XYZ file of C-alpha atoms in Angstrom:
587
model
C -37.836 11.238 -20.337
C -34.339 11.398 -21.836
C -31.874 14.128 -21.117
C -30.095 16.165 -23.711
C -26.470 15.062 -24.177
C -24.043 17.000 -22.043
C -20.863 18.308 -23.567
C -17.787 17.107 -21.715
C -15.758 19.800 -19.998
C -12.929 21.114 -22.071
C -9.715 19.256 -21.294
C -6.401 21.092 -21.214
C -4.997 21.630 -24.685
C -3.185 18.649 -26.170
C -1.256 19.013 -29.397
C -2.065 16.905 -32.453
C 1.373 15.331 -32.359
C 0.819 14.254 -28.784
C -2.587 12.807 -29.640
C -1.063 10.833 -32.497
C 1.617 9.456 -30.167
C -0.962 8.331 -27.628
C -3.237 6.901 -30.328
C -0.317 4.883 -31.691
C 0.420 3.485 -28.239
C -3.200 2.389 -27.819
C -3.182 0.783 -31.296
C -0.010 -1.150 -30.442
C -1.632 -2.460 -27.289
C -4.786 -3.492 -29.115
C -2.583 -5.612 -31.360
C -0.795 -6.850 -28.241
C -4.022 -8.286 -26.829
C -3.872 -10.984 -29.495
C -0.286 -11.763 -28.516
C -1.180 -12.043 -24.829
C -4.215 -14.284 -25.325
C -2.194 -16.535 -27.630
C 0.306 -17.272 -24.873
C -0.288 -20.324 -22.743
C 0.011 -19.936 -18.989
C 3.348 -21.780 -19.168
C 4.592 -19.288 -21.748
C 3.490 -16.445 -19.488
C 5.632 -17.938 -16.733
C 8.620 -17.825 -19.078
C 7.851 -14.206 -19.911
C 7.590 -13.238 -16.241
C 10.971 -14.829 -15.601
C 12.421 -12.647 -18.342
C 10.878 -9.606 -16.682
C 12.385 -10.680 -13.383
C 15.837 -10.836 -14.952
C 15.537 -7.364 -16.419
C 14.149 -5.872 -13.181
C 17.044 -7.401 -11.226
C 19.500 -5.868 -13.703
C 18.069 -2.382 -13.171
C 17.649 -2.546 -9.374
C 20.630 -0.366 -8.471
C 19.835 2.330 -11.041
C 16.188 2.192 -9.992
C 16.901 2.754 -6.297
C 19.594 5.366 -6.922
C 17.502 7.485 -9.301
C 14.423 7.203 -7.101
C 16.358 8.323 -4.016
C 17.920 11.244 -5.876
C 14.529 12.357 -7.191
C 13.375 12.638 -3.568
C 16.439 14.556 -2.404
C 18.229 11.606 -0.750
C 21.909 11.407 -1.665
C 24.131 8.329 -1.465
C 24.954 9.033 2.207
C 21.435 9.687 3.466
C 20.403 7.165 6.162
C 16.916 6.741 4.667
C 17.919 5.953 1.078
C 17.178 2.277 1.758
C 13.467 3.102 1.515
C 13.843 3.285 -2.249
C 15.334 -0.197 -2.478
C 12.470 -1.787 -0.517
C 9.586 0.234 -1.974
C 10.937 -0.012 -5.528
C 12.762 -3.035 -6.987
C 12.396 -5.261 -3.902
C 8.607 -4.983 -4.029
C 8.477 -5.693 -7.760
C 10.828 -8.679 -7.549
C 8.712 -10.147 -4.753
C 5.549 -9.709 -6.802
C 7.140 -11.376 -9.804
C 8.324 -14.334 -7.721
C 4.879 -14.815 -6.195
C 3.120 -14.458 -9.556
C 5.497 -16.932 -11.168
C 4.673 -19.436 -8.409
C 0.918 -18.979 -8.911
C 1.043 -19.266 -12.686
C 3.350 -22.277 -12.460
C 0.750 -24.092 -10.375
C -1.946 -23.257 -12.915
C 0.272 -24.291 -15.847
C 0.870 -27.628 -14.147
C -2.845 -28.241 -13.779
C -2.926 -27.421 -10.081
C -4.926 -24.861 -8.118
C -3.276 -21.583 -7.007
C -4.175 -22.513 -3.419
C -2.755 -26.038 -3.471
C -0.549 -26.456 -0.431
C -1.896 -23.260 1.167
C -4.085 -23.460 4.259
C -7.616 -22.133 3.848
C -9.921 -22.086 6.853
C -12.654 -19.978 8.432
C -12.390 -16.449 9.758
C -15.048 -14.940 12.042
C -18.364 -14.006 10.479
C -18.704 -16.793 7.915
C -15.622 -15.789 5.906
C -13.021 -17.964 4.236
C -9.473 -17.104 5.292
C -6.401 -17.813 3.167
C -3.124 -18.079 5.084
C -1.188 -16.245 2.411
C 2.128 -15.457 4.132
C 4.758 -16.787 4.561
C 4.768 -19.346 1.751
C 8.504 -19.758 1.160
C 11.327 -20.976 3.344
C 13.329 -17.763 3.048
C 10.354 -15.665 4.167
C 9.731 -18.005 7.097
C 13.357 -17.534 8.115
C 13.992 -13.836 7.500
C 10.519 -12.655 8.524
C 9.809 -15.154 11.265
C 7.045 -13.970 13.534
C 5.128 -12.288 10.703
C 2.076 -13.949 9.191
C -0.525 -12.720 6.744
C -4.094 -13.716 5.968
C -6.539 -12.738 3.244
C -10.152 -12.698 4.439
C -12.748 -13.156 1.742
C -16.225 -11.678 1.796
C -18.808 -13.158 4.184
C -20.485 -16.197 2.697
C -17.393 -17.320 0.788
C -16.444 -20.888 1.714
C -12.977 -22.442 1.483
C -14.239 -24.542 -1.418
C -15.427 -21.422 -3.234
C -12.093 -19.738 -2.563
C -10.262 -22.600 -4.252
C -12.752 -22.861 -7.100
C -12.429 -19.186 -8.044
C -8.711 -18.596 -7.423
C -6.820 -17.729 -10.585
C -9.099 -14.968 -11.909
C -8.332 -14.314 -15.601
C -5.626 -16.987 -15.705
C -8.451 -19.512 -15.551
C -9.507 -18.311 -19.025
C -6.243 -17.130 -20.612
C -7.629 -16.903 -24.151
C -10.307 -14.344 -23.182
C -8.991 -10.822 -23.592
C -9.852 -8.012 -21.192
C -8.898 -5.405 -23.804
C -6.506 -2.547 -23.127
C -6.374 -0.889 -19.715
C -5.118 2.542 -18.729
C -2.955 2.728 -15.606
C -2.592 6.234 -14.210
C 0.578 5.756 -12.225
C 1.135 6.872 -8.655
C 3.544 9.721 -8.066
C 4.890 8.772 -4.642
C 6.131 5.154 -4.558
C 8.054 3.807 -7.531
C 6.852 0.200 -7.446
C 3.159 1.095 -7.621
C 2.905 1.745 -11.390
C 4.712 -1.506 -12.183
C 2.661 -3.579 -9.731
C -0.540 -2.127 -11.192
C 0.564 -3.051 -14.724
C 1.297 -6.632 -13.632
C -2.133 -6.892 -12.035
C -3.834 -5.674 -15.203
C -2.105 -8.407 -17.191
C -2.508 -11.271 -14.747
C -5.824 -10.629 -12.994
C -7.711 -9.213 -15.978
C -5.894 -10.290 -19.165
C -5.532 -6.620 -20.117
C -2.564 -5.162 -21.905
C -1.659 -1.857 -20.306
C -0.918 1.728 -21.175
C 0.990 3.204 -18.248
C 0.903 6.980 -17.982
C 3.645 7.844 -15.557
C 3.009 10.585 -13.021
C 5.258 13.587 -13.797
C 6.980 13.161 -10.420
C 8.353 9.851 -11.738
C 9.539 11.066 -15.148
C 13.197 10.490 -14.215
C 12.464 6.772 -13.840
C 10.880 6.267 -17.259
C 14.159 5.024 -18.849
C 14.570 2.578 -15.965
C 10.981 1.376 -16.282
C 11.468 0.821 -20.006
C 14.608 -1.254 -19.422
C 13.084 -3.199 -16.547
C 9.871 -3.976 -18.442
C 11.359 -4.443 -21.913
C 10.105 -8.060 -22.152
C 6.541 -6.704 -21.880
C 7.112 -3.720 -24.152
C 8.666 -5.593 -27.070
C 5.634 -7.846 -27.830
C 3.165 -4.975 -27.401
C 1.829 -5.878 -23.964
C 2.846 -2.572 -22.398
C 3.416 1.004 -23.466
C 4.788 3.694 -21.140
C 4.049 7.355 -21.790
C 4.730 10.641 -20.051
C 2.251 13.450 -19.716
C 0.351 15.743 -17.413
C -3.371 16.351 -16.884
C -3.975 16.941 -20.588
C -2.698 13.493 -21.530
C -4.633 11.895 -18.667
C -7.875 13.598 -19.692
C -7.428 12.523 -23.303
C -6.679 8.907 -22.399
C -9.513 8.409 -19.919
C -11.942 9.280 -22.720
C -10.099 7.255 -25.381
C -12.458 4.813 -27.137
C -9.683 2.236 -27.524
C -9.261 1.778 -23.782
C -11.558 -0.602 -21.910
C -10.760 0.218 -18.300
C -9.075 2.806 -16.078
C -7.076 2.170 -12.910
C -5.800 5.068 -10.833
C -3.674 5.371 -7.733
C -4.143 8.917 -6.507
C -6.616 11.167 -4.745
C -10.388 11.091 -4.479
C -10.492 14.568 -6.046
C -8.684 13.307 -9.146
C -10.984 10.278 -9.266
C -14.064 12.487 -9.163
C -12.689 14.716 -11.922
C -12.133 11.684 -14.146
C -15.556 10.185 -13.450
C -17.748 13.281 -13.220
C -15.750 16.268 -14.478
C -14.148 19.293 -12.804
C -15.591 20.575 -9.541
C -14.442 24.142 -10.105
C -14.271 26.527 -13.037
C -16.515 26.719 -16.057
C -17.249 22.999 -16.101
C -18.416 22.794 -12.492
C -22.101 23.382 -13.235
C -22.167 20.589 -15.800
C -20.426 18.299 -13.333
C -23.076 18.960 -10.688
C -25.801 18.246 -13.224
C -24.214 14.953 -14.254
C -23.962 13.888 -10.633
C -27.572 14.827 -9.966
C -28.729 12.886 -13.018
C -26.313 9.984 -12.415
C -24.685 10.357 -15.827
C -20.953 9.974 -15.280
C -18.590 11.499 -17.789
C -16.489 8.332 -17.771
C -18.206 5.590 -19.772
C -15.834 2.750 -18.912
C -15.221 0.835 -15.671
C -12.704 2.229 -13.184
C -10.858 0.863 -10.182
C -8.875 2.971 -7.782
C -6.658 3.132 -4.709
C -7.094 6.557 -3.120
C -5.662 6.578 0.364
C -7.239 7.927 3.523
C -6.496 8.800 7.146
C -4.946 5.722 8.748
C -5.400 5.033 12.464
C -2.799 3.600 14.828
C -4.682 2.067 17.748
C -2.477 1.666 20.836
C -4.118 -0.836 23.199
C -3.074 -0.142 26.814
C -1.136 -2.811 28.661
C 1.860 -3.279 30.914
C 4.797 -2.269 28.726
C 8.484 -2.162 29.526
C 10.530 0.973 28.916
C 12.000 -0.760 25.861
C 8.479 -1.524 24.572
C 7.488 2.122 24.897
C 10.566 3.303 23.008
C 10.319 0.655 20.276
C 6.645 1.223 19.516
C 7.113 5.009 19.547
C 9.808 4.590 16.896
C 7.435 2.253 15.055
C 4.755 4.948 14.926
C 7.245 7.640 13.897
C 8.241 5.428 10.980
C 4.608 4.915 9.942
C 4.256 8.675 9.581
C 7.695 9.756 8.349
C 8.659 7.084 5.817
C 8.847 8.772 2.399
C 8.349 12.058 4.273
C 4.732 11.100 4.917
C 3.906 11.062 1.208
C 2.173 7.686 1.484
C -1.459 6.649 1.307
C -0.613 4.186 4.097
C 1.127 6.646 6.401
C -0.287 6.362 9.900
C -1.836 9.728 10.763
C -3.993 9.442 13.905
C -2.739 7.676 17.038
C -5.749 6.572 19.114
C -4.512 6.398 22.706
C -6.193 5.482 25.994
C -6.555 8.528 28.239
C -6.840 6.129 31.202
C -3.668 4.135 30.494
C -1.310 4.593 33.414
C 1.613 4.672 30.965
C 0.037 7.161 28.569
C 2.250 10.078 29.658
C 5.384 7.957 29.363
C 4.347 6.828 25.904
C 3.591 10.384 24.784
C 7.071 11.417 25.906
C 8.678 8.568 23.947
C 6.581 9.413 20.892
C 7.666 13.052 20.981
C 11.287 11.953 21.251
C 11.081 9.411 18.433
C 9.165 11.769 16.163
C 11.558 14.661 16.780
C 14.822 12.726 16.442
C 14.108 10.721 13.273
C 16.391 11.841 10.418
C 15.311 14.954 8.562
C 14.628 14.749 4.835
C 13.081 16.891 2.099
C 9.334 17.378 1.870
C 9.262 16.768 -1.851
C 5.743 15.860 -2.995
C 3.837 18.640 -4.803
C 1.330 20.397 -2.553
C 2.691 18.974 0.702
C 3.941 22.312 2.139
C 0.517 23.894 1.700
C -1.191 20.944 3.380
C 1.237 21.241 6.295
C 0.380 24.915 6.537
C -3.298 23.989 6.615
C -2.602 21.673 9.550
C -0.632 24.403 11.318
C -3.510 26.840 10.790
C -6.065 24.327 12.062
C -3.920 23.470 15.111
C -1.819 26.511 16.094
C -0.671 24.762 19.297
C 0.843 21.835 17.375
C 4.452 20.989 18.156
C 6.744 22.045 15.315
C 9.592 19.564 15.340
C 11.944 20.525 12.547
C 10.320 19.462 9.294
C 7.250 17.865 10.929
C 4.180 18.587 13.049
C 2.790 16.718 16.057
C -0.828 17.524 16.917
C -1.871 16.392 20.401
C -5.627 16.723 20.747
C -7.006 17.689 24.140
C -10.477 18.362 25.502
C -10.635 21.836 23.966
C -9.604 20.763 20.453
C -11.741 19.666 17.530
C -10.164 16.620 15.907
C -12.356 16.771 12.780
C -9.744 18.352 10.491
C -7.070 15.894 11.590
C -9.392 12.945 11.130
C -10.804 13.981 7.749
C -7.816 15.454 5.919
C -5.220 13.160 4.388
C -2.281 15.524 4.782
C 0.093 13.335 2.718
C 2.873 15.086 4.629
C 4.663 14.729 7.999
C 1.688 15.584 10.223
C 0.911 13.158 13.060
C -1.955 13.470 15.535
C -2.743 11.888 18.900
C -6.412 11.501 19.901
C -7.261 10.241 23.419
C -10.273 8.063 24.213
C -11.453 6.865 27.636
C -11.267 3.303 28.869
C -8.895 0.376 29.067
C -9.035 -3.256 27.968
C -11.955 -4.374 25.810
C -13.860 -1.171 26.494
C -11.080 0.937 24.986
C -10.466 -1.411 22.046
C -14.134 -1.462 21.054
C -14.359 2.323 21.352
C -11.184 2.798 19.312
C -12.450 0.528 16.534
C -15.765 2.374 16.414
C -13.945 5.719 16.392
C -11.704 4.638 13.502
C -14.659 3.339 11.513
C -16.913 6.323 12.122
C -14.638 9.354 12.495
C -11.645 8.808 10.223
C -11.820 9.388 6.479
C -11.250 6.294 4.334
C -10.910 2.547 4.802
C -7.525 1.692 3.282
C -5.286 0.717 6.192
C -5.376 0.470 9.996
C -2.597 -0.382 12.460
C -3.047 -1.883 15.915
C -0.369 -2.253 18.625
C -1.019 -4.675 21.500
C 1.279 -6.578 23.852
C 1.000 -10.385 24.032
C -0.383 -10.512 27.583
C -3.156 -8.033 26.839
C -4.131 -9.797 23.606
C -4.299 -13.112 25.459
C -6.409 -11.583 28.233
C -8.924 -10.191 25.735
C -9.395 -13.650 24.205
C -12.210 -13.834 21.659
C -12.967 -10.167 22.265
C -9.823 -9.255 20.354
C -10.865 -11.183 17.241
C -14.356 -9.742 17.516
C -12.940 -6.213 17.537
C -10.623 -7.065 14.653
C -13.573 -8.285 12.614
C -15.418 -5.039 13.307
C -12.475 -2.929 12.059
C -13.545 -2.162 8.490
C -10.301 -1.543 6.646
C -8.873 -3.230 3.569
C -5.499 -3.818 5.207
C -4.987 -4.310 8.941
C -1.603 -4.680 10.634
C -1.361 -6.032 14.178
C 1.996 -5.135 15.722
C 3.156 -4.163 12.280
C 2.643 -1.450 9.724
C 0.325 -1.871 6.749
C 3.269 -0.982 4.472
C 4.514 -4.514 5.223
C 1.225 -5.755 3.784
C 1.714 -3.494 0.771
C 5.059 -5.108 -0.149
C 3.812 -8.655 0.554
C 2.481 -9.712 -2.851
C 0.373 -12.651 -1.703
C -1.643 -10.260 0.453
C -4.063 -7.833 -1.151
C -4.091 -4.069 -1.269
C -7.160 -1.887 -1.554
C -10.021 -0.275 0.332
C -12.573 -2.169 2.380
C -15.410 -3.111 -0.025
C -18.207 -0.621 -0.496
C -16.744 2.227 -2.520
C -18.773 3.398 -5.535
C -18.274 6.040 -8.193
C -20.744 8.206 -6.232
C -18.927 7.772 -2.915
C -15.521 6.322 -3.657
C -13.903 6.620 -0.220
C -10.500 4.936 -0.340
C -11.157 3.287 -3.669
C -12.688 0.410 -5.590
C -11.145 -3.027 -6.062
C -7.801 -4.525 -5.028
C -4.336 -4.964 -6.512
C -1.221 -7.075 -5.759
C -3.121 -10.304 -4.836
C -0.576 -12.645 -6.411
C -2.682 -15.677 -5.482
C -5.387 -14.184 -7.744
C -8.150 -14.532 -5.172
C -11.740 -13.533 -5.871
C -14.208 -11.751 -3.538
C -11.496 -10.238 -1.336
C -12.588 -8.278 1.737
C -9.364 -7.505 3.601
C -5.842 -8.629 4.434
C -4.629 -9.050 8.009
C -0.946 -8.924 8.905
C 0.234 -10.111 12.322
C 3.712 -9.390 13.630
C 5.867 -9.690 16.750
C 5.382 -7.080 19.473
C 9.056 -7.209 20.428
C 12.118 -7.425 18.157
C 15.027 -9.827 18.511
C 16.520 -10.525 21.025
C 13.588 -9.443 23.240
C 11.390 -11.778 21.177
C 13.106 -14.790 22.737
C 10.543 -16.883 24.642
C 12.136 -16.234 28.037
C 11.514 -12.485 27.691
C 8.503 -12.374 25.421
C 5.540 -13.155 27.651
C 3.968 -15.532 25.137
C 4.494 -13.303 22.119
C 5.698 -14.210 18.648
C 9.306 -15.264 18.229
C 11.275 -13.468 15.500
C 14.920 -13.262 14.464
C 14.325 -9.784 13.042
C 15.902 -7.038 15.176
C 14.822 -3.449 14.650
C 13.352 -3.704 11.110
C 15.370 -1.991 8.357
C 12.368 0.122 7.379
C 12.364 1.845 10.800
C 13.440 5.480 10.446
C 15.628 4.945 13.529
C 17.486 1.930 12.117
C 21.191 2.826 11.986
C 21.904 0.212 9.307
C 18.577 0.403 7.450
C 20.043 1.656 4.170
C 22.650 -1.101 3.902
C 20.255 -3.827 5.052
C 17.522 -2.747 2.620
C 19.997 -2.761 -0.253
C 21.359 -6.140 0.830
C 17.904 -7.709 1.059
C 17.035 -6.424 -2.409
C 20.268 -7.756 -3.893
C 19.591 -11.115 -2.255
C 16.044 -11.108 -3.629
C 17.437 -10.317 -7.073
C 20.457 -12.608 -7.230
C 20.463 -14.987 -4.254
C 23.774 -15.850 -2.628
C 24.465 -16.990 0.929
C 27.515 -14.828 1.678
C 25.769 -11.576 0.844
C 22.763 -12.578 2.932
C 24.958 -13.387 5.953
C 26.654 -9.979 5.678
C 23.232 -8.320 5.466
C 21.991 -10.159 8.560
C 25.059 -9.112 10.520
C 24.396 -5.495 9.542
C 20.770 -5.932 10.642
C 21.905 -6.984 14.101
C 23.667 -3.614 14.439
C 20.465 -1.667 13.680
């Protein structure tokens, strides 16, 4: 039996002039598909180098405008966030993509010279970071791996690497990128992935929170705009609704919320269209007729494995966790939200005290993202005993509290929770992994802090627990944001999301090595910063020359170091790098 056609819910009104403007942009991009497929891979390398030059030229304006749009003036100690999460991230992605395409253009494999071995559970593992001498030097102690899906062999990994660049003359059509509103590199990185991974020209609809950056984006990406490979448009929900249904667009990619995803795919959940939406879901007839990928966030755990920590370890890792929550005022899909702590750790009370101190004393900043104040109020209503620390909340769950709201609501605001679990050693780690998998909403990113002696004592049990942690990005003694800005790692939910139950999303982005059948990325970092990372004081941990990282909210020189690293990434130069490293040592 066939069902009668269902009328789509009425979209917000969009003027005819606006429709004509959007239609013209789509038509330009359809013409641009012929331009893109006519370019050889070597010519694409040349084009990406041109983009790199124009991005480098706009870096200062980019970071300055982005900081101002978030209420950070030129003297604010956290303004460096906008250098690292904006132009630095894009320049790194361009450099990595240029390296991959250069290998392909020269007849080589994207994984030539890169170690590929086996991860637990019959997975291939690509040792994807560091791959350059400067990264090995500046970020010593950090390594990154991409684990492919079970059953993928190293030979298969090599045979499939390259994605659409293996067939550059086959067009993927025109894709719609619905840009993120919180981090300024995301829209640009998503556009690059459309072009390189899928051979799709891209229509980027900028989130209204990023409207001030549109002139910068247009200057930075002019080499893609001029030949018709990219169009950038402004607009609110009306423009988004019109474009997702546009017959000239072959694919949709969104970075946003699950609620927005569901509205695009199925229709509105409230109002006069809600009944039709429920019927479509029941009959499995999505409103959206084209494929969609998405990155949608979630509630990220921070698992603190008990061990014998020094006072300096306790303070450093407390500041680490405060940064995971407070960077960008918590308006991040990768912001750590739930600290899973051992109730039986003999240092638990000391660590809680350090966490309260670090969380309370981090620099204040505006809560700027739309809707964040109301979500904070929701948290305050759910947990009236939460500590109110200036512009932020700390929720410490005890035996009488229900953690469900904390564990199932992505507050996207400065709300941090602490949830205790019993046990120590392997018992605690296994319980914490199960708790994160089963109780917390989403599968985007998980963080795990463990001292070198404890990790060594757990032996194979640690890797077994890591394998069982079902998240698309995992950071061990690091923050998954480091994985986000590392272009040769991948970013996206753990596989399994569908349009019916999307979770943290569908598909991956970044992935500059253009790997197929990705399951997760795993970042490993040093437990102690320099100079406590020196072998004599490190207890077998990873050596690093990095002192307190510049992205830490407590870094006194973070703004200057972040700017210096971006300028070095853009323009090179030894003298500037030396000055930046000296500033880093004063962090």
